[in-house]
Short mmCIF file of C-alpha atoms and ligand atoms in Angstrom, two decimals:
data_model
loop_
_atom_site.label_atom_id
_atom_site.label_comp_id
_atom_site.label_asym_id
_atom_site.label_seq_id
_atom_site.Cartn_x
_atom_site.Cartn_y
_atom_site.Cartn_z
CA MET A 1 94.70 111.72 78.14
CA ARG A 2 92.33 108.44 78.90
CA VAL A 3 94.34 105.54 79.80
CA LEU A 4 92.74 101.73 80.34
CA GLY A 5 94.58 99.96 83.31
CA ILE A 6 94.88 96.28 83.85
CA GLU A 7 96.02 94.57 87.04
CA SER A 8 96.58 90.86 87.17
CA SER A 9 99.71 90.28 89.53
CA CYS A 10 98.11 87.91 91.86
CA ASP A 11 94.93 86.88 92.92
CA GLU A 12 92.35 89.85 91.75
CA THR A 13 91.82 90.69 87.71
CA ALA A 14 90.83 94.60 87.61
CA VAL A 15 90.07 96.66 84.86
CA ALA A 16 90.06 100.56 85.55
CA ILE A 17 89.77 104.03 83.25
CA TYR A 18 91.25 107.20 84.15
CA ASP A 19 90.83 110.23 82.55
CA GLU A 20 93.04 113.16 82.76
CA ASN A 21 90.10 115.73 83.12
CA ASN A 22 87.46 113.66 85.11
CA GLY A 23 89.36 111.17 87.20
CA LEU A 24 88.20 107.84 87.54
CA LEU A 25 85.61 106.75 84.86
CA ALA A 26 85.65 103.14 85.63
CA HIS A 27 86.69 100.71 88.18
CA GLN A 28 86.10 96.67 87.91
CA LEU A 29 87.53 94.09 90.14
CA TYR A 30 87.21 90.27 90.46
CA SER A 31 88.68 88.67 93.43
CA GLN A 32 89.53 85.04 93.39
CA VAL A 33 89.39 84.63 96.85
CA LYS A 34 86.93 81.85 96.88
CA GLN A 35 88.92 79.79 94.31
CA HIS A 36 91.97 79.56 96.25
CA GLN A 37 90.32 79.23 99.86
CA GLN A 38 90.18 75.56 100.20
CA TYR A 39 94.00 75.65 99.45
CA GLY A 40 95.02 77.80 102.03
CA GLY A 41 96.67 80.41 99.68
CA VAL A 42 97.02 81.57 96.04
CA VAL A 43 97.89 78.57 93.62
CA PRO A 44 99.68 80.46 90.85
CA GLU A 45 98.08 78.18 87.73
CA LEU A 46 94.77 78.45 88.90
CA ALA A 47 95.12 82.23 89.24
CA SER A 48 96.40 82.37 85.76
CA ARG A 49 93.67 80.48 84.14
CA ASP A 50 91.19 82.80 86.36
CA HIS A 51 92.37 85.96 84.79
CA ILE A 52 91.97 84.26 81.29
CA ARG A 53 88.29 83.94 82.00
CA LYS A 54 87.57 87.30 83.76
CA ILE A 55 89.59 89.68 81.86
CA THR A 56 87.53 90.14 78.70
CA PRO A 57 84.24 90.65 80.53
CA LEU A 58 85.93 93.00 83.06
CA VAL A 59 87.18 95.22 80.17
CA ARG A 60 83.86 95.66 78.54
CA ALA A 61 82.25 96.33 82.13
CA ALA A 62 84.86 99.03 82.52
CA MET A 63 84.24 100.32 78.82
CA GLN A 64 80.64 100.19 79.55
CA GLU A 65 80.94 101.95 82.94
CA ALA A 66 83.15 104.97 81.42
CA GLN A 67 80.63 104.81 78.65
CA SER A 68 83.90 105.08 76.23
CA THR A 69 84.45 103.34 72.75
CA PRO A 70 87.85 101.86 72.08
CA ALA A 71 88.43 105.75 69.96
CA ASP A 72 88.32 107.18 73.40
CA ILE A 73 91.03 105.21 74.98
CA ASP A 74 94.62 106.88 74.28
CA ALA A 75 96.77 104.24 76.33
CA VAL A 76 96.46 100.55 77.89
CA ALA A 77 98.60 100.33 81.08
CA TYR A 78 99.35 96.77 82.77
CA THR A 79 101.03 95.41 86.04
CA ALA A 80 104.33 94.33 84.55
CA GLY A 81 105.71 92.91 87.60
CA PRO A 82 105.98 92.17 90.60
CA GLY A 83 104.06 89.11 90.80
CA LEU A 84 103.44 85.72 89.77
CA ILE A 85 104.58 85.18 86.35
CA GLY A 86 101.68 83.43 84.55
CA ALA A 87 99.05 85.80 86.11
CA LEU A 88 101.27 88.82 84.85
CA LEU A 89 101.43 87.30 81.53
CA VAL A 90 97.81 87.14 80.85
CA GLY A 91 97.35 91.08 81.82
CA ALA A 92 100.58 92.03 79.85
CA CYS A 93 99.44 90.01 76.64
CA PHE A 94 96.27 91.08 76.56
CA ALA A 95 96.86 94.72 77.40
CA ARG A 96 99.65 94.70 74.59
CA GLY A 97 97.25 92.78 72.30
CA LEU A 98 94.29 95.59 72.99
CA ALA A 99 96.68 98.35 72.56
CA TRP A 100 98.13 96.74 69.29
CA GLY A 101 94.56 96.26 67.93
CA TRP A 102 93.21 99.87 69.09
CA GLY A 103 96.44 101.50 67.89
CA VAL A 104 97.41 102.84 71.14
CA PRO A 105 100.67 102.56 72.88
CA SER A 106 100.77 100.58 76.06
CA VAL A 107 102.84 101.12 79.27
CA ALA A 108 104.40 98.64 81.84
CA VAL A 109 103.83 99.95 85.23
CA ASN A 110 105.31 98.81 88.41
CA HIS A 111 102.74 97.31 90.91
CA ILE A 112 104.75 98.68 93.78
CA GLU A 113 104.99 102.24 92.33
CA ALA A 114 101.38 101.97 91.62
CA HIS A 115 100.31 101.28 95.33
CA VAL A 116 102.15 104.25 96.36
CA LEU A 117 101.09 106.57 93.64
CA ALA A 118 97.07 105.34 94.91
CA ALA A 119 97.26 107.92 97.63
CA PHE A 120 96.96 110.60 94.68
CA LEU A 121 93.52 109.19 93.92
CA GLU A 122 92.22 110.75 97.09
CA GLU A 123 91.21 114.54 97.29
CA ASN A 124 93.73 115.36 99.81
CA LYS A 125 96.62 114.55 97.78
CA PRO A 126 100.21 114.20 99.37
CA GLN A 127 102.72 117.07 98.56
CA TRP A 128 106.51 115.69 97.45
CA PRO A 129 108.88 114.71 99.01
CA PHE A 130 107.11 112.21 101.35
CA LEU A 131 108.17 109.20 103.03
CA ALA A 132 106.25 105.80 101.75
CA LEU A 133 105.58 102.87 104.20
CA LEU A 134 104.92 99.95 101.67
CA VAL A 135 103.15 97.17 103.52
CA SER A 136 101.81 94.55 101.12
CA GLY A 137 101.70 90.60 100.87
CA GLY A 138 105.12 90.47 99.46
CA HIS A 139 106.81 93.50 100.03
CA THR A 140 107.76 95.72 103.46
CA GLN A 141 109.61 98.89 102.73
CA PHE A 142 110.24 102.54 103.84
CA ILE A 143 110.93 104.44 100.48
CA GLN A 144 111.95 108.14 100.06
CA VAL A 145 110.03 109.74 97.37
CA ASP A 146 111.38 112.89 96.40
CA ALA A 147 109.14 113.22 92.78
CA LEU A 148 107.49 110.97 90.55
CA GLY A 149 110.05 108.14 89.35
CA ARG A 150 112.58 109.55 92.18
CA TYR A 151 112.66 106.81 94.64
CA GLN A 152 115.31 105.85 97.48
CA CYS A 153 114.84 102.46 99.52
CA LEU A 154 115.74 103.29 103.29
CA GLY A 155 114.73 99.97 104.61
CA GLU A 156 113.09 96.85 104.05
CA THR A 157 111.85 93.66 105.53
CA LEU A 158 115.05 90.90 105.85
CA ASP A 159 112.45 88.12 105.84
CA ASP A 160 108.79 87.74 105.93
CA ALA A 161 106.50 90.79 104.56
CA ALA A 162 103.91 92.50 106.69
CA GLY A 163 101.46 90.86 105.01
CA GLU A 164 103.04 87.57 105.05
CA ALA A 165 103.31 87.80 108.74
CA PHE A 166 99.53 88.51 109.01
CA ASP A 167 98.88 85.31 106.59
CA LYS A 168 100.93 82.80 108.08
CA THR A 169 100.13 83.81 111.72
CA ALA A 170 96.44 83.68 110.60
CA LYS A 171 97.09 80.26 109.13
CA LEU A 172 98.70 78.60 112.25
CA LEU A 173 95.66 79.95 114.40
CA GLY A 174 93.70 78.20 112.08
CA LEU A 175 92.06 80.96 110.05
CA PRO A 176 91.01 80.83 106.69
CA TYR A 177 92.75 82.54 103.55
CA PRO A 178 92.99 85.58 102.98
CA GLY A 179 94.18 85.69 106.72
CA GLY A 180 95.34 89.11 107.16
CA PRO A 181 91.93 90.51 107.42
CA GLU A 182 90.39 87.59 109.06
CA LEU A 183 92.93 88.15 112.12
CA ALA A 184 92.20 91.74 112.11
CA LYS A 185 88.56 90.67 112.34
CA ILE A 186 88.89 88.23 115.34
CA ALA A 187 91.68 90.88 116.91
CA GLU A 188 88.78 93.15 117.65
CA GLN A 189 87.54 90.82 120.16
CA GLY A 190 90.85 89.91 121.78
CA ASP A 191 92.97 91.83 124.64
CA PRO A 192 96.23 93.31 122.92
CA GLN A 193 97.84 93.07 126.42
CA ALA A 194 97.14 89.60 127.20
CA PHE A 195 100.11 88.00 125.25
CA LYS A 196 103.89 90.09 125.44
CA PHE A 197 105.44 89.50 122.08
CA THR A 198 108.91 91.00 121.44
CA ARG A 199 108.89 93.66 118.93
CA PRO A 200 111.40 92.66 116.33
CA MET A 201 114.23 94.45 115.70
CA VAL A 202 113.18 97.78 117.35
CA ASN A 203 116.32 98.30 119.44
CA ARG A 204 118.58 98.02 116.22
CA ALA A 205 119.47 101.12 114.37
CA GLY A 206 118.00 101.33 111.00
CA LEU A 207 114.89 100.81 109.16
CA ASP A 208 115.04 97.42 108.36
CA PHE A 209 112.36 94.90 109.48
CA SER A 210 112.02 91.21 110.29
CA PHE A 211 109.26 89.36 110.76
CA SER A 212 109.47 85.58 110.94
CA GLY A 213 110.67 85.43 114.37
CA LEU A 214 107.04 87.00 115.56
CA LYS A 215 105.24 84.60 113.91
CA THR A 216 107.23 81.46 115.91
CA GLN A 217 106.32 83.27 119.10
CA VAL A 218 102.72 83.31 118.02
CA ALA A 219 103.21 79.57 117.22
CA THR A 220 104.49 78.64 120.50
CA ALA A 221 102.17 80.91 122.30
CA TRP A 222 99.12 79.31 120.28
CA ARG A 223 100.70 75.59 121.22
CA GLN A 224 101.12 75.96 124.89
CA SER A 225 97.65 78.01 125.38
CA ASP A 226 94.05 76.46 126.11
CA GLN A 227 93.12 77.33 122.34
CA SER A 228 89.99 78.35 123.17
CA MET A 229 88.27 81.24 121.06
CA GLN A 230 88.92 83.79 123.51
CA THR A 231 92.89 82.99 123.61
CA ARG A 232 92.67 82.85 119.87
CA ALA A 233 91.28 86.16 119.68
CA ASP A 234 93.80 87.42 122.42
CA ILE A 235 96.80 86.10 120.48
CA ALA A 236 95.56 87.68 117.54
CA ALA A 237 95.21 91.16 119.02
CA SER A 238 98.68 90.87 120.66
CA PHE A 239 99.97 90.17 117.33
CA GLN A 240 98.70 92.87 115.65
CA GLU A 241 99.64 95.10 118.54
CA THR A 242 103.12 93.95 118.49
CA ILE A 243 103.19 94.87 114.37
CA VAL A 244 101.64 98.18 114.59
CA ASN A 245 103.91 98.99 117.62
CA THR A 246 107.03 98.09 115.27
CA PHE A 247 105.71 100.27 112.49
CA ILE A 248 105.07 103.21 114.85
CA ILE A 249 108.75 103.12 116.41
CA LYS A 250 110.20 102.72 112.65
CA CYS A 251 108.10 105.56 111.37
CA LYS A 252 108.79 107.98 113.81
CA ARG A 253 112.58 107.29 113.48
CA ALA A 254 112.39 107.49 109.35
CA LEU A 255 110.44 110.46 109.77
CA LEU A 256 112.94 112.27 112.16
CA ASP A 257 115.84 110.81 109.64
CA THR A 258 114.08 112.15 106.54
CA LYS A 259 112.68 115.30 108.10
CA VAL A 260 109.90 114.78 105.54
CA LYS A 261 106.39 116.14 106.19
CA GLY A 262 104.27 113.50 104.90
CA LEU A 263 103.96 109.74 104.87
CA VAL A 264 101.94 107.81 102.38
CA VAL A 265 100.91 104.30 103.62
CA ALA A 266 100.27 101.98 100.91
CA GLY A 267 99.60 98.24 99.80
CA GLY A 268 97.18 95.77 101.38
CA VAL A 269 98.10 95.72 105.20
CA GLY A 270 97.48 99.85 104.92
CA ALA A 271 93.74 98.38 104.95
CA ASN A 272 94.09 97.22 108.65
CA VAL A 273 92.28 99.75 110.63
CA ALA A 274 94.39 99.47 114.06
CA LEU A 275 97.65 100.41 111.70
CA ARG A 276 95.55 103.59 110.06
CA ALA A 277 94.51 104.57 113.76
CA ALA A 278 97.76 104.58 115.16
CA LEU A 279 99.72 105.97 112.21
CA LEU A 280 97.24 108.86 112.33
CA LYS A 281 97.95 109.33 115.96
CA LEU A 282 101.93 109.67 115.39
CA GLY A 283 101.17 112.14 112.57
CA GLU A 284 99.47 114.30 114.61
CA GLN A 285 102.16 113.94 117.48
CA MET A 286 105.01 114.46 114.66
CA ASP A 287 102.79 117.20 112.81
CA VAL A 288 103.06 115.02 109.38
CA ALA A 289 100.40 114.74 107.07
CA VAL A 290 99.85 110.86 106.90
CA HIS A 291 97.86 109.50 103.62
CA PHE A 292 96.10 106.52 102.90
CA PRO A 293 94.28 105.38 99.73
CA ARG A 294 90.77 104.66 100.48
CA ILE A 295 90.40 100.94 101.70
CA SER A 296 89.72 99.41 98.31
CA PHE A 297 92.64 101.14 96.70
CA CYS A 298 94.94 100.01 99.60
CA THR A 299 94.59 96.22 98.29
CA ASP A 300 95.04 95.35 94.54
CA ASN A 301 93.07 97.27 92.23
CA ALA A 302 93.42 98.67 88.64
CA ALA A 303 92.46 102.27 89.41
CA MET A 304 96.11 102.88 90.55
CA ILE A 305 97.06 100.86 87.44
CA ALA A 306 95.69 102.90 85.28
CA PHE A 307 96.66 106.46 87.29
CA ALA A 308 100.17 105.53 87.18
CA GLY A 309 100.53 104.73 83.60
CA PHE A 310 98.78 107.78 83.31
CA LEU A 311 101.54 109.83 85.06
CA ARG A 312 104.37 108.03 83.57
CA LEU A 313 103.04 108.89 80.12
CA GLN A 314 102.14 112.48 80.83
CA GLN A 315 105.54 113.11 82.39
CA LYS A 316 107.51 111.10 79.57
CA LEU A 317 109.09 109.02 82.00
CA SER A 318 107.93 105.72 80.61
CA VAL A 319 108.30 105.33 76.75
CA ALA A 320 105.50 103.39 75.45
CA ASP A 321 106.54 100.17 74.64
CA ALA A 322 106.94 98.41 71.30
CA LEU A 323 105.20 94.94 70.47
CA ALA A 324 107.32 92.98 73.18
CA VAL A 325 105.37 91.84 75.95
CA LYS A 326 107.71 92.31 79.13
CA VAL A 327 106.92 90.91 82.77
CA TYR A 328 109.10 91.06 85.83
CA PRO A 329 108.18 88.67 88.56
CA ARG A 330 110.72 90.48 90.74
CA TRP A 331 111.05 94.05 89.73
CA PRO A 332 112.27 96.49 92.98
CA PHE A 333 110.01 99.72 92.64
CA HIS A 334 113.04 101.95 93.63
CA GLN A 335 114.52 100.96 90.11
CA SER A 336 111.18 101.52 88.09
O1 KG4 B 401 98.86 94.89 98.33
P1 KG4 B 401 97.94 93.58 98.52
O2 KG4 B 401 96.66 93.72 98.14
O3 KG4 B 401 98.82 92.65 97.71
C1 KG4 B 401 100.09 92.11 97.31
O4 KG4 B 401 100.43 93.28 96.48
O5 KG4 B 401 100.86 91.74 97.80
O6 KG4 B 401 98.08 93.13 99.81
C2 KG4 B 401 97.49 91.66 100.32
C3 KG4 B 401 98.12 91.82 101.68
C4 KG4 B 401 97.72 89.99 102.26
O7 KG4 B 401 99.06 89.67 102.76
C5 KG4 B 401 96.66 90.39 103.22
O8 KG4 B 401 96.25 89.49 104.27
C6 KG4 B 401 97.12 91.94 103.88
O9 KG4 B 401 97.22 92.68 102.52
N1 KG4 B 401 95.95 92.62 104.42
C7 KG4 B 401 95.77 93.05 105.52
C8 KG4 B 401 94.39 93.36 105.72
N2 KG4 B 401 93.85 93.31 104.16
C9 KG4 B 401 95.07 92.55 103.70
N3 KG4 B 401 96.50 92.80 106.73
C10 KG4 B 401 96.07 93.38 107.42
N4 KG4 B 401 94.93 93.80 108.19
C11 KG4 B 401 94.08 93.83 106.97
N5 KG4 B 401 92.86 94.58 107.30
ZN1 ZN B 402 99.54 94.77 95.62
#
């Protein structure tokens, strides 16, 4: 089976082709970062319009890269949610139209599930069951993954997502969008012990998170500081250290509670080098296999969508949809 996948949930337009026997055959991505930079964040209407501009050339490029003709494609998978409704509709309508024109089924994929399944695109694949730590721009969740389609949410953020905390903190430090990677970059020059921020909710039982208070602590520290480049780097490093430590404490707790021997880290914040290093160390200490998708598959991409669509069709978990186009701006992962 060969599946073409389309991702358009936010500010990346991406198309990929996954083949059952030969793996990933094509991986095309266009990031809209430059269009949104001047506004300091994603402008939904601009995102939708740009997806429309880029989707056809990207599908053509992916077909060429995979040396495929329409007759080689067995299904079209698309991100149906969660995400920005206009952006989702562009990908969903295009995918449905393509599938109709090519006479193949289309399959609606949950973006969050796809982030988690991206770990299976790597050579060293996770073993079921495992714990997934999902850390993206819109979500922060612990999910117990027993098998494909068998998911249980163990904890989640009560306010900001981890990526959102990175982005908002970066913004208040005067860093450009996208804030997460920019903040991580300047944190390399800072002293992570320079500022002592309270780690949110670590003394409270359970596996929920809360990040909005941390942002306020950073805002106060920045306002009261000399606002030099070095202080900015120190605050960034201390903020990152606090987030990483919070995740380590909670991951340890979740691994002890669930007794699973695998941890999969998924979503954009999974690209954070400090978080990756700390979780790998925790894995060694606890004899737990820690899996990350490669950095380019942590952030939004279509390889994970094509692959998730393939798995769901192969295991008959998703019925190919009819001509209706479905999008779900909110779509809890454990209900997919
Ligand atoms: O998964 P993703 O690409 O999009 C969503 O589905 O939300 O995640 C994007 C988030 C953004 O908040 C971005 O700032 C954050 O991931 N991010 C990072 C890093 N790279 C991306 N946060 C911290 N450190 C990074 N290196
Ligand atoms: Zn994402």
